[in-house]
Amino acid sequence: MPGSPDSAVSRRAFVVGAAAAAGSAALAGPLAGAASAAGFGWSDDGANYTINTGAGLVFKVGKADGDLTSLVYKGTEYQGYGGKNSHIESGLGTSTVGIKQSGTTILVSVAHGTLRHYYAARSGENNVYLWTHKADSSVSATRYILRVRAGLFPNDEPDSYTYTTSTIEASDVFAKSDGQTRSKHYSGRRAVDYDYIGWSGGGVGLWIVRSNHEKASGGPFYRSLLRHRSADGGGLYEILYYGENQTEAERYGLQGPYVIALTDGGAPSSALYHGTLTTPWADSLGMSGYVPDSGRGRVAGVGIAGRNAAYPYTVGLANSAAQYWGPARASDGYFSIPRVLPGTYTLTVYKGELAVYTGSVTVSAGATTTLNTITVPASNDPDNASAIWRIGSWNGTPAGFKNADLMTYAHPSDVRAASWTGNVVIGSGTETSAFPCYLWKDVNSGLLVHFRLTAAQAAAAHTLRIGVTTAYAGGRPRITVNDTWTSAIPSPPAQPGTRSLTVGSYRGNNHTFTYSVPASAWRTDTSQYNVLRIDVVSGSGTTGYLSAGTAIDAIDLLV
């Protein structure tokens, strides 16, 4: 995405639509016909339901707990590592599991407390469709993990792999002997950037095609776990809710379908992606919380005026129950967001990742809500303000700043990172690339920016702005000018309370700090540089890269 740190990362992931879930009671009934070795159907071996899609895929679901206990494609077992199955969270434990066949569809339901989870198979398809319905906080369910045996696929995306035991942070960030870092957190991708994730090799592709994330949280630019790999196997994730650097409350309800797709080595069919997939065959299965397309609406906007053509624009919809998003067309800003649950939503227009317009829209079942041209006021885009100088650009990301392209897939201590210290000279041509994307109290606080002013500029007061995208442990900037004037310590804005800068995410709540610098602070000798010092202040955090810190969006001195 232009203007985003993701522009340097290859787009190799993927997506699916939204659907439903139901209790096992709805699936109870007489046993279906036993599956033959070659044909579509299912059988019961006492411990597992075995489902044969009739197209080379046979999988098993444990009757005691709803785990996926086997995933065999063309005779090869892919499921499992370290003695563990694939399942919701780390396994639900004792559950009520049922099965039924409706024509060319087989549905397995798992009931555990208020949680409902589903596996569906279609005749002739090498896909497993999954839905998960989390009704409340009484059951822990924040992910589905597909565990894959070791040695079946090449290690072609090493940054998320943990082939090392040298832990450098918590129990999930590792360092190799060469100084490079690894973690399951380092996906390098936002939700908007991918449709599927997985591996391919030996004439087989194994993928998870993501759902539309309507019941997830964090919006289109949120990053969460996608995959990891260790010595005993690998994991592919569909995150139902992820708390790391999360900006929103958890949403409850049905998430899915997300799809385990097996191929002959290529990418999964685009018909499975969330913008394409329809599941009319699931409408009559009686899954709890399932809303068919007929019960959904669409939002369409004829255009967006006042855009900066250098950036992509995204339109998001969000309320406490659901979230959606879609791209605005580059030529005119037209957008269309389909399959939206009925309700009233906050509509947000993003320039890059920076919110530049908000409004409200109401969606009705079976109808399209058409919006006239949305005009982004010039004052809503900070880049439109006249500046004496500016470092970076106001796009809601640290794009272009030093180390920004690395930080979504590496720890700040990684040997590949450039020095986090070093001062900046306005007019050098390297103002942005020399300025660190992150500042920490214990690492590089006190960074200096050197700049000259004309006599007229030095005779006036000016506003200095620092935009941030997130902060850790309440880190926020305090400025000093020429060692003679120091700002007050600003109040910390609302930010996530978990790790961010060390686990591959700069995405939090964008916030702009403003400082009114009096004319008396400037040097009147125009041949001399003025010196701006930026310190990170906070009483929280620990040491090093876990001291209080913040991520930079842009810095400017206004006329």
Coordinates of C-alpha atoms in Angstrom, one line a residue:
M1 CA 0.0 0.0 0.0
P2 CA 1.5 3.3 -1.0
G3 CA 2.3 5.5 2.0
S4 CA 2.4 2.5 4.3
P5 CA 5.2 0.5 5.9
D6 CA 3.6 -2.5 4.2
S7 CA 4.7 -1.3 0.8
A8 CA 8.0 -3.2 1.2
V9 CA 6.3 -6.4 2.2
S10 CA 5.1 -8.8 -0.4
R11 CA 1.4 -9.4 -0.4
R12 CA 1.1 -13.1 0.1
A13 CA -2.0 -13.7 2.3
F14 CA -5.8 -14.0 1.9
V15 CA -9.9 -13.7 2.8
V16 CA -13.6 -15.1 3.0
G17 CA -17.2 -13.9 3.8
A18 CA -19.4 -13.8 6.9
A19 CA -21.9 -16.5 8.0
A20 CA -23.2 -18.5 11.0
A21 CA -23.4 -21.0 13.9
A22 CA -25.8 -23.3 15.9
G23 CA -26.1 -25.7 18.7
S24 CA -25.6 -29.4 18.5
A25 CA -29.2 -30.0 19.3
A26 CA -30.1 -28.6 15.9
L27 CA -27.8 -31.1 14.3
A28 CA -29.0 -34.1 16.1
G29 CA -30.7 -36.8 14.1
P30 CA -30.4 -40.3 12.6
L31 CA -27.0 -41.3 11.5
A32 CA -26.1 -40.5 7.9
G33 CA -24.9 -43.2 5.6
A34 CA -21.3 -44.3 6.2
A35 CA -18.7 -42.7 4.0
S36 CA -17.1 -45.0 1.5
A37 CA -13.4 -44.7 0.9
A38 CA -13.9 -42.9 -2.4
G39 CA -17.3 -41.2 -1.9
F40 CA -18.7 -38.2 -0.1
G41 CA -20.2 -39.0 3.3
W42 CA -19.3 -39.5 6.9
S43 CA -18.8 -42.3 9.4
D44 CA -18.5 -42.7 13.2
D45 CA -15.6 -44.7 14.7
G46 CA -16.7 -44.1 18.2
A47 CA -14.1 -41.5 19.0
N48 CA -14.3 -39.3 15.8
Y49 CA -16.6 -38.3 13.1
T50 CA -14.8 -39.0 9.8
I51 CA -15.9 -36.8 6.8
N52 CA -14.9 -37.6 3.3
T53 CA -15.4 -34.8 0.8
G54 CA -15.1 -37.3 -2.1
A55 CA -12.4 -35.1 -3.7
G56 CA -9.2 -36.3 -1.9
L57 CA -9.8 -34.7 1.5
V58 CA -10.7 -36.7 4.6
F59 CA -10.8 -35.1 8.0
K60 CA -11.8 -36.2 11.5
V61 CA -13.5 -34.3 14.3
G62 CA -13.2 -35.6 17.9
K63 CA -16.6 -36.5 19.4
A64 CA -15.4 -35.6 22.9
D65 CA -14.0 -32.1 22.4
G66 CA -14.6 -30.9 18.8
D67 CA -10.9 -30.9 18.0
L68 CA -9.8 -31.5 14.4
T69 CA -7.9 -34.7 14.9
S70 CA -6.9 -35.6 11.4
L71 CA -6.6 -33.8 8.0
V72 CA -5.6 -36.2 5.3
Y73 CA -5.2 -34.9 1.7
K74 CA -4.5 -37.4 -1.0
G75 CA -3.2 -39.9 1.5
T76 CA -0.9 -37.6 3.5
E77 CA -1.7 -36.5 7.1
Y78 CA -1.1 -32.8 7.6
Q79 CA -2.7 -32.2 11.0
G80 CA -0.9 -32.0 14.3
Y81 CA 2.4 -31.3 15.9
G82 CA 3.8 -31.9 19.4
G83 CA 0.9 -34.3 20.1
K84 CA -1.6 -31.5 19.7
N85 CA -4.7 -31.3 17.6
S86 CA -6.1 -28.3 15.7
H87 CA -8.9 -26.4 17.6
I88 CA -10.4 -23.3 19.1
E89 CA -8.0 -21.7 21.5
S90 CA -5.8 -24.5 23.0
G91 CA -8.7 -26.9 22.9
L92 CA -12.2 -26.5 24.4
G93 CA -12.2 -29.7 26.5
T94 CA -15.3 -31.7 27.1
S95 CA -18.0 -30.6 24.6
T96 CA -21.2 -31.9 23.0
V97 CA -20.5 -32.7 19.4
G98 CA -23.1 -33.6 16.7
I99 CA -23.3 -34.2 13.0
K100 CA -25.9 -34.1 10.2
Q101 CA -25.9 -34.4 6.5
S102 CA -28.2 -32.2 4.3
G103 CA -27.8 -33.3 0.7
T104 CA -24.4 -32.3 -0.4
T105 CA -23.4 -30.7 2.9
I106 CA -22.2 -32.2 6.1
L107 CA -22.2 -30.1 9.2
V108 CA -20.5 -30.9 12.5
S109 CA -21.5 -28.8 15.5
V110 CA -19.5 -28.3 18.8
A111 CA -21.2 -26.9 21.9
H112 CA -19.1 -25.8 24.9
G113 CA -20.9 -23.7 27.4
T114 CA -22.2 -20.7 25.4
L115 CA -19.7 -21.3 22.6
R116 CA -20.8 -22.9 19.3
H117 CA -18.3 -24.0 16.7
Y118 CA -18.9 -25.6 13.3
Y119 CA -17.2 -27.6 10.6
A120 CA -18.8 -28.0 7.2
A121 CA -17.9 -30.0 4.2
R122 CA -19.3 -29.9 0.6
S123 CA -19.3 -32.8 -1.8
G124 CA -16.5 -32.6 -4.2
E125 CA -14.6 -29.7 -2.5
N126 CA -11.2 -29.9 -0.7
N127 CA -12.3 -27.3 1.8
V128 CA -13.4 -27.3 5.4
Y129 CA -15.7 -24.4 6.2
L130 CA -15.6 -23.1 9.8
W131 CA -17.7 -20.8 11.9
T132 CA -17.3 -19.8 15.5
H133 CA -20.0 -18.2 17.6
K134 CA -18.8 -16.6 20.9
A135 CA -21.8 -15.3 22.7
D136 CA -20.1 -13.7 25.7
S137 CA -17.0 -13.7 27.8
S138 CA -17.8 -16.9 29.7
V139 CA -15.8 -19.0 27.3
S140 CA -12.3 -18.2 26.2
A141 CA -12.1 -18.3 22.4
T142 CA -9.9 -15.9 20.6
R143 CA -8.5 -18.0 17.8
Y144 CA -8.6 -21.1 15.7
I145 CA -5.2 -22.7 15.2
L146 CA -4.5 -25.2 12.5
R147 CA -1.5 -27.2 13.6
V148 CA 0.6 -28.6 10.8
R149 CA 3.1 -31.4 10.9
A150 CA 6.8 -30.5 10.5
G151 CA 8.7 -31.2 7.3
L152 CA 5.8 -30.9 4.8
F153 CA 6.4 -27.4 3.5
P154 CA 9.5 -25.3 2.8
N155 CA 10.5 -22.5 5.2
D156 CA 9.8 -19.7 2.6
E157 CA 8.8 -16.9 5.0
P158 CA 11.2 -17.1 7.8
D159 CA 10.4 -13.9 9.8
S160 CA 7.6 -15.5 11.7
Y161 CA 9.4 -18.7 12.4
T162 CA 11.0 -19.6 15.8
Y163 CA 13.8 -22.0 15.0
T164 CA 15.7 -21.0 18.1
T165 CA 15.3 -21.2 21.9
S166 CA 16.9 -17.8 22.7
T167 CA 14.0 -15.8 24.2
I168 CA 14.6 -12.0 24.3
E169 CA 11.2 -10.8 25.3
A170 CA 8.3 -12.6 27.2
S171 CA 8.1 -16.1 25.9
D172 CA 7.3 -15.3 22.3
V173 CA 10.1 -13.2 20.8
F174 CA 13.3 -15.0 19.9
A175 CA 16.8 -14.1 18.6
K176 CA 18.9 -16.2 16.2
S177 CA 22.6 -16.5 16.6
D178 CA 23.1 -14.1 13.7
G179 CA 21.2 -11.4 15.5
Q180 CA 17.9 -11.6 13.5
T181 CA 14.7 -11.9 15.5
R182 CA 11.7 -14.1 15.1
S183 CA 8.2 -14.2 16.5
K184 CA 4.7 -15.4 15.6
H185 CA 3.7 -11.7 16.0
Y186 CA 5.8 -10.6 13.0
S187 CA 3.3 -11.1 10.1
G188 CA 4.0 -7.8 8.5
R189 CA 0.4 -7.7 7.2
R190 CA -2.7 -5.8 8.1
A191 CA -6.2 -7.4 7.9
V192 CA -6.9 -5.3 4.8
D193 CA -3.8 -6.7 3.0
Y194 CA -4.5 -10.4 2.8
D195 CA -7.2 -13.0 1.9
Y196 CA -5.4 -16.2 2.9
I197 CA -2.3 -17.4 4.6
G198 CA -0.5 -20.7 4.4
W199 CA 2.2 -22.8 2.8
S200 CA 2.8 -24.5 -0.5
G201 CA 5.3 -27.1 -1.6
G202 CA 5.5 -30.6 -3.1
G203 CA 2.5 -30.1 -5.2
V204 CA 0.2 -29.2 -2.3
G205 CA -1.0 -25.9 -0.9
L206 CA -2.5 -25.7 2.6
W207 CA -4.2 -22.5 3.4
I208 CA -6.6 -20.7 5.8
V209 CA -8.8 -18.3 3.9
R210 CA -9.8 -15.6 6.4
S211 CA -13.3 -14.6 7.2
N212 CA -14.6 -11.0 6.7
H213 CA -13.7 -10.3 10.4
E214 CA -17.1 -8.7 11.0
K215 CA -17.0 -9.9 14.6
A216 CA -13.2 -9.2 15.1
S217 CA -11.9 -5.9 16.4
G218 CA -9.3 -3.3 15.4
G219 CA -10.5 -2.3 11.9
P220 CA -8.9 -2.7 8.5
F221 CA -5.3 -1.9 9.6
Y222 CA -5.1 -4.2 12.5
R223 CA -2.4 -6.8 12.7
S224 CA -2.7 -10.1 14.5
L225 CA -1.1 -13.5 14.5
L226 CA -1.2 -15.2 11.1
R227 CA 1.3 -18.1 11.2
H228 CA 4.3 -19.5 13.1
R229 CA 6.7 -22.3 12.7
S230 CA 9.0 -24.2 15.1
A231 CA 11.0 -27.3 15.0
D232 CA 8.1 -29.6 15.6
G233 CA 5.6 -28.0 13.1
G234 CA 3.7 -24.9 12.2
G235 CA 0.5 -23.1 13.0
L236 CA -2.0 -21.1 10.8
Y237 CA -4.4 -18.8 12.6
E238 CA -7.8 -17.3 12.2
I239 CA -7.9 -14.7 15.0
L240 CA -11.4 -14.2 16.4
Y241 CA -10.2 -11.5 18.9
Y242 CA -6.7 -10.5 19.6
G243 CA -5.9 -8.3 22.6
E244 CA -2.3 -7.2 21.7
N245 CA -2.3 -3.5 20.9
Q246 CA -6.1 -3.6 20.5
T247 CA -8.0 -0.4 20.1
E248 CA -11.6 -1.7 20.4
A249 CA -13.6 -3.9 22.8
E250 CA -14.3 -7.5 21.9
R251 CA -17.3 -8.1 19.7
Y252 CA -19.5 -11.2 20.2
G253 CA -21.4 -13.2 17.7
L254 CA -20.8 -15.5 14.7
Q255 CA -17.5 -15.2 12.9
G256 CA -17.1 -17.0 9.6
P257 CA -16.9 -18.8 7.4
Y258 CA -13.2 -19.1 7.4
V259 CA -11.9 -21.9 5.3
I260 CA -9.2 -24.6 5.5
A261 CA -8.4 -25.0 1.8
L262 CA -6.3 -27.7 0.2
T263 CA -5.0 -27.2 -3.3
D264 CA -2.5 -28.8 -5.8
G265 CA 0.0 -26.2 -4.9
G266 CA -1.6 -23.0 -6.1
A267 CA -3.5 -20.4 -4.2
P268 CA -7.0 -21.2 -3.0
S269 CA -9.8 -20.3 -5.3
S270 CA -10.7 -16.6 -5.3
A271 CA -14.4 -17.8 -5.0
L272 CA -13.5 -18.4 -1.3
Y273 CA -12.4 -14.8 -0.6
H274 CA -14.7 -12.8 1.6
G275 CA -15.6 -10.3 -1.1
T276 CA -16.7 -13.2 -3.3
L277 CA -17.9 -16.1 -1.2
T278 CA -21.6 -16.8 -0.8
T279 CA -23.0 -19.7 1.2
P280 CA -26.6 -20.1 0.3
W281 CA -26.2 -23.8 1.0
A282 CA -25.7 -22.9 4.7
D283 CA -28.9 -20.8 4.9
S284 CA -31.1 -23.8 6.0
L285 CA -28.6 -25.5 8.3
G286 CA -30.0 -23.8 11.4
M287 CA -26.8 -22.4 12.8
S288 CA -27.1 -20.1 15.7
G289 CA -26.5 -16.5 14.8
Y290 CA -26.4 -17.1 11.0
V291 CA -27.6 -14.2 8.9
P292 CA -28.1 -15.0 5.2
D293 CA -27.4 -12.5 2.5
S294 CA -31.1 -11.7 2.3
G295 CA -30.8 -10.4 5.9
R296 CA -28.0 -8.0 5.1
G297 CA -27.6 -4.7 3.4
R298 CA -25.0 -2.7 1.4
V299 CA -23.5 0.7 1.7
A300 CA -22.4 2.5 -1.5
G301 CA -20.9 5.9 -1.9
V302 CA -20.8 7.7 -5.3
G303 CA -17.5 9.4 -4.5
I304 CA -15.1 11.2 -2.1
A305 CA -14.1 14.7 -2.8
G306 CA -11.1 16.5 -1.2
R307 CA -8.8 13.5 -1.5
N308 CA -5.0 13.6 -1.8
A309 CA -4.3 11.5 -4.9
A310 CA -0.9 10.4 -3.5
Y311 CA -2.7 8.1 -1.0
P312 CA -5.1 5.2 -1.1
Y313 CA -8.4 5.8 0.8
T314 CA -10.4 3.3 2.7
V315 CA -13.9 3.5 4.1
G316 CA -14.7 1.7 7.3
L317 CA -18.0 0.9 9.1
A318 CA -18.1 0.1 12.8
N319 CA -20.4 -0.2 15.7
S320 CA -20.3 -2.4 18.9
A321 CA -21.6 -5.4 17.0
A322 CA -19.7 -5.5 13.7
Q323 CA -17.1 -3.9 11.5
Y324 CA -16.5 -3.7 7.7
W325 CA -14.4 -1.9 5.3
G326 CA -13.8 -1.4 1.6
P327 CA -11.4 0.6 -0.7
A328 CA -12.3 3.8 -2.3
R329 CA -11.7 3.9 -6.1
A330 CA -8.6 5.9 -6.9
S331 CA -10.2 7.8 -9.8
D332 CA -13.2 9.2 -7.9
G333 CA -13.5 7.7 -4.4
Y334 CA -16.5 5.4 -5.2
F335 CA -16.9 2.6 -2.7
S336 CA -19.2 -0.3 -2.1
I337 CA -19.4 -2.4 1.1
P338 CA -21.7 -5.4 0.8
R339 CA -23.2 -8.0 3.2
V340 CA -23.5 -5.6 6.2
L341 CA -25.6 -6.6 9.2
P342 CA -28.5 -4.2 9.7
G343 CA -27.8 -1.3 12.1
T344 CA -26.4 2.2 12.5
Y345 CA -22.6 2.5 12.0
T346 CA -19.9 5.1 12.3
L347 CA -18.5 5.7 8.8
T348 CA -14.9 6.6 8.7
V349 CA -12.8 7.7 5.7
Y350 CA -9.1 7.0 6.0
K351 CA -6.3 8.7 4.1
G352 CA -3.7 6.0 4.3
E353 CA -4.5 5.0 7.9
L354 CA -5.4 8.5 9.2
A355 CA -9.1 9.2 9.8
V356 CA -10.0 12.4 7.9
Y357 CA -13.8 12.1 8.0
T358 CA -16.5 10.5 10.2
G359 CA -20.2 10.3 9.7
S360 CA -23.1 8.0 10.4
V361 CA -24.9 5.5 8.1
T362 CA -27.9 3.2 8.7
V363 CA -28.1 -0.2 7.0
S364 CA -31.3 -2.1 6.4
A365 CA -31.7 -5.8 5.4
G366 CA -32.1 -6.3 1.7
A367 CA -31.4 -2.7 0.8
T368 CA -28.6 -0.5 -0.4
T369 CA -27.9 2.7 1.4
T370 CA -26.6 5.1 -1.2
L371 CA -24.5 8.1 -0.1
N372 CA -23.9 11.3 -2.0
T373 CA -20.4 12.5 -2.5
I374 CA -18.5 12.8 0.8
T375 CA -16.4 15.9 1.0
V376 CA -13.3 15.7 3.2
P377 CA -12.8 19.2 4.7
A378 CA -9.4 20.6 3.9
S379 CA -8.9 21.3 7.6
N380 CA -9.3 17.6 8.4
D381 CA -6.1 16.7 6.6
P382 CA -3.1 17.9 8.6
D383 CA -0.9 17.9 5.4
N384 CA -3.0 20.8 4.1
A385 CA -1.7 23.2 6.8
S386 CA 1.1 25.5 5.7
A387 CA 4.4 24.5 7.4
I388 CA 7.8 26.0 7.7
W389 CA 9.1 22.4 7.7
R390 CA 7.6 19.0 8.0
I391 CA 9.2 15.6 8.7
G392 CA 7.2 12.7 7.3
S393 CA 3.6 13.1 6.0
W394 CA 0.3 12.8 7.8
N395 CA -1.0 9.4 6.8
G396 CA -1.5 7.6 10.1
T397 CA 1.7 5.5 9.7
P398 CA 5.4 5.8 10.3
A399 CA 6.0 5.2 6.6
G400 CA 9.4 6.6 5.4
F401 CA 10.9 7.0 8.9
K402 CA 14.0 5.1 9.9
N403 CA 13.3 1.4 10.4
A404 CA 9.6 1.7 9.7
D405 CA 9.8 -0.9 6.9
L406 CA 11.4 -3.5 9.3
M407 CA 9.3 -3.0 12.4
T408 CA 6.2 -5.0 11.3
Y409 CA 8.3 -8.2 11.0
A410 CA 11.2 -7.8 13.5
H411 CA 12.1 -6.7 17.0
P412 CA 13.7 -3.3 17.5
S413 CA 16.9 -5.0 18.7
D414 CA 17.2 -6.9 15.4
V415 CA 20.6 -6.7 13.8
R416 CA 19.0 -5.4 10.6
A417 CA 17.7 -2.3 12.3
A418 CA 19.7 1.0 11.7
S419 CA 20.8 2.8 14.8
W420 CA 17.9 4.2 16.8
T421 CA 19.9 7.3 17.7
G422 CA 21.1 10.1 15.5
N423 CA 19.9 13.7 15.1
V424 CA 18.2 15.4 12.2
V425 CA 18.9 18.5 10.1
I426 CA 16.1 20.2 8.3
G427 CA 17.0 20.9 4.7
S428 CA 19.4 17.9 4.5
G429 CA 17.0 15.9 2.3
T430 CA 17.1 13.0 4.8
E431 CA 14.9 14.5 7.5
T432 CA 12.4 11.6 7.4
S433 CA 14.7 8.7 6.6
A434 CA 17.1 9.8 9.4
F435 CA 14.3 10.2 12.0
P436 CA 13.6 7.0 14.0
C437 CA 10.0 5.7 13.5
Y438 CA 9.9 4.9 17.3
L439 CA 11.1 6.8 20.3
W440 CA 11.7 5.3 23.7
K441 CA 12.5 6.9 27.1
D442 CA 15.3 4.5 27.7
V443 CA 16.7 4.1 24.1
N444 CA 16.7 7.4 22.1
S445 CA 14.9 10.0 24.1
G446 CA 16.4 13.5 23.6
L447 CA 16.6 13.3 19.9
L448 CA 17.6 16.7 18.3
V449 CA 16.2 18.4 15.3
H450 CA 18.2 21.3 13.9
F451 CA 16.6 24.0 11.7
R452 CA 17.0 27.6 10.7
L453 CA 14.3 30.3 10.6
T454 CA 14.2 33.6 8.7
A455 CA 14.1 36.8 10.7
A456 CA 10.3 37.1 10.1
Q457 CA 9.7 33.5 11.3
A458 CA 11.9 34.0 14.3
A459 CA 9.9 37.1 15.3
A460 CA 6.6 35.1 15.7
A461 CA 5.2 32.4 17.8
H462 CA 4.6 29.1 16.1
T463 CA 2.7 25.9 16.6
L464 CA 4.7 22.6 16.6
R465 CA 2.8 19.4 16.0
I466 CA 3.9 15.8 16.7
G467 CA 1.6 13.1 15.4
V468 CA 1.8 9.6 16.9
T469 CA 0.2 6.3 15.9
T470 CA 0.4 4.5 19.2
A471 CA 2.3 4.5 22.5
Y472 CA 3.5 2.0 25.0
A473 CA 3.3 2.6 28.8
G474 CA 2.0 6.1 28.4
G475 CA 5.0 7.4 26.4
R476 CA 4.5 10.9 25.0
P477 CA 6.7 13.6 23.7
R478 CA 7.8 16.7 25.6
I479 CA 9.8 19.3 23.7
T480 CA 12.5 21.8 24.6
V481 CA 13.6 24.6 22.2
N482 CA 17.2 25.9 22.3
D483 CA 17.5 24.8 25.9
T484 CA 15.6 27.9 27.0
W485 CA 11.9 26.9 26.6
T486 CA 10.3 23.6 27.7
S487 CA 6.8 22.6 27.1
A488 CA 4.5 21.3 29.8
I489 CA 4.2 17.5 30.0
P490 CA 1.1 16.6 27.8
S491 CA -1.6 14.3 29.1
P492 CA -1.3 10.8 27.7
P493 CA -4.0 10.0 25.0
A494 CA -6.0 6.8 25.2
Q495 CA -3.8 4.0 23.8
P496 CA -3.8 0.2 24.1
G497 CA -2.3 -1.1 27.4
T498 CA -0.4 -4.0 25.9
R499 CA 2.9 -4.3 24.0
S500 CA 2.9 -2.7 20.6
L501 CA 6.3 -1.4 19.3
T502 CA 8.1 -4.7 20.0
V503 CA 5.5 -7.1 18.5
G504 CA 5.2 -5.7 15.0
S505 CA 2.5 -3.1 15.4
Y506 CA 2.5 0.7 15.2
R507 CA -1.3 0.7 14.9
G508 CA -3.0 2.3 18.0
N509 CA -5.0 5.5 18.3
N510 CA -3.7 8.3 16.1
H511 CA -3.2 11.4 18.2
T512 CA -1.7 14.9 17.5
F513 CA 0.2 16.7 20.2
T514 CA 0.4 20.5 19.7
Y515 CA 2.8 22.9 21.4
S516 CA 2.6 26.7 21.3
V517 CA 6.1 27.9 21.1
P518 CA 6.6 31.6 21.9
A519 CA 8.7 33.9 19.8
S520 CA 11.1 34.4 22.7
A521 CA 12.2 30.7 22.3
W522 CA 13.7 31.2 18.8
R523 CA 17.3 32.4 18.0
T524 CA 17.3 35.8 16.3
D525 CA 20.6 35.1 14.5
T526 CA 19.3 33.6 11.3
S527 CA 22.7 32.0 10.6
Q528 CA 22.4 29.8 13.6
Y529 CA 20.4 26.6 13.9
N530 CA 17.5 26.4 16.3
V531 CA 17.5 23.1 18.2
L532 CA 14.4 21.2 19.1
R533 CA 14.8 18.4 21.6
I534 CA 12.2 15.7 21.8
D535 CA 12.1 13.7 25.1
V536 CA 9.8 10.8 25.9
V537 CA 8.2 11.2 29.3
S538 CA 6.3 8.7 31.4
G539 CA 6.5 7.1 34.8
S540 CA 5.6 3.7 33.4
G541 CA 7.4 1.0 31.4
T542 CA 10.5 -0.8 32.4
T543 CA 13.8 -0.6 30.5
G544 CA 15.2 -0.7 27.0
Y545 CA 12.6 -1.4 24.3
L546 CA 10.0 -2.0 27.0
S547 CA 10.4 1.5 28.4
A548 CA 7.8 4.1 27.6
G549 CA 7.7 4.7 23.9
T550 CA 5.7 6.0 21.0
A551 CA 5.5 5.7 17.2
I552 CA 5.7 8.7 15.0
D553 CA 3.4 9.7 12.2
A554 CA 4.6 13.2 11.3
I555 CA 6.3 16.3 12.9
D556 CA 5.9 19.9 11.6
L557 CA 6.4 23.5 12.5
L558 CA 3.5 25.6 11.2
V559 CA 3.8 29.0 9.6

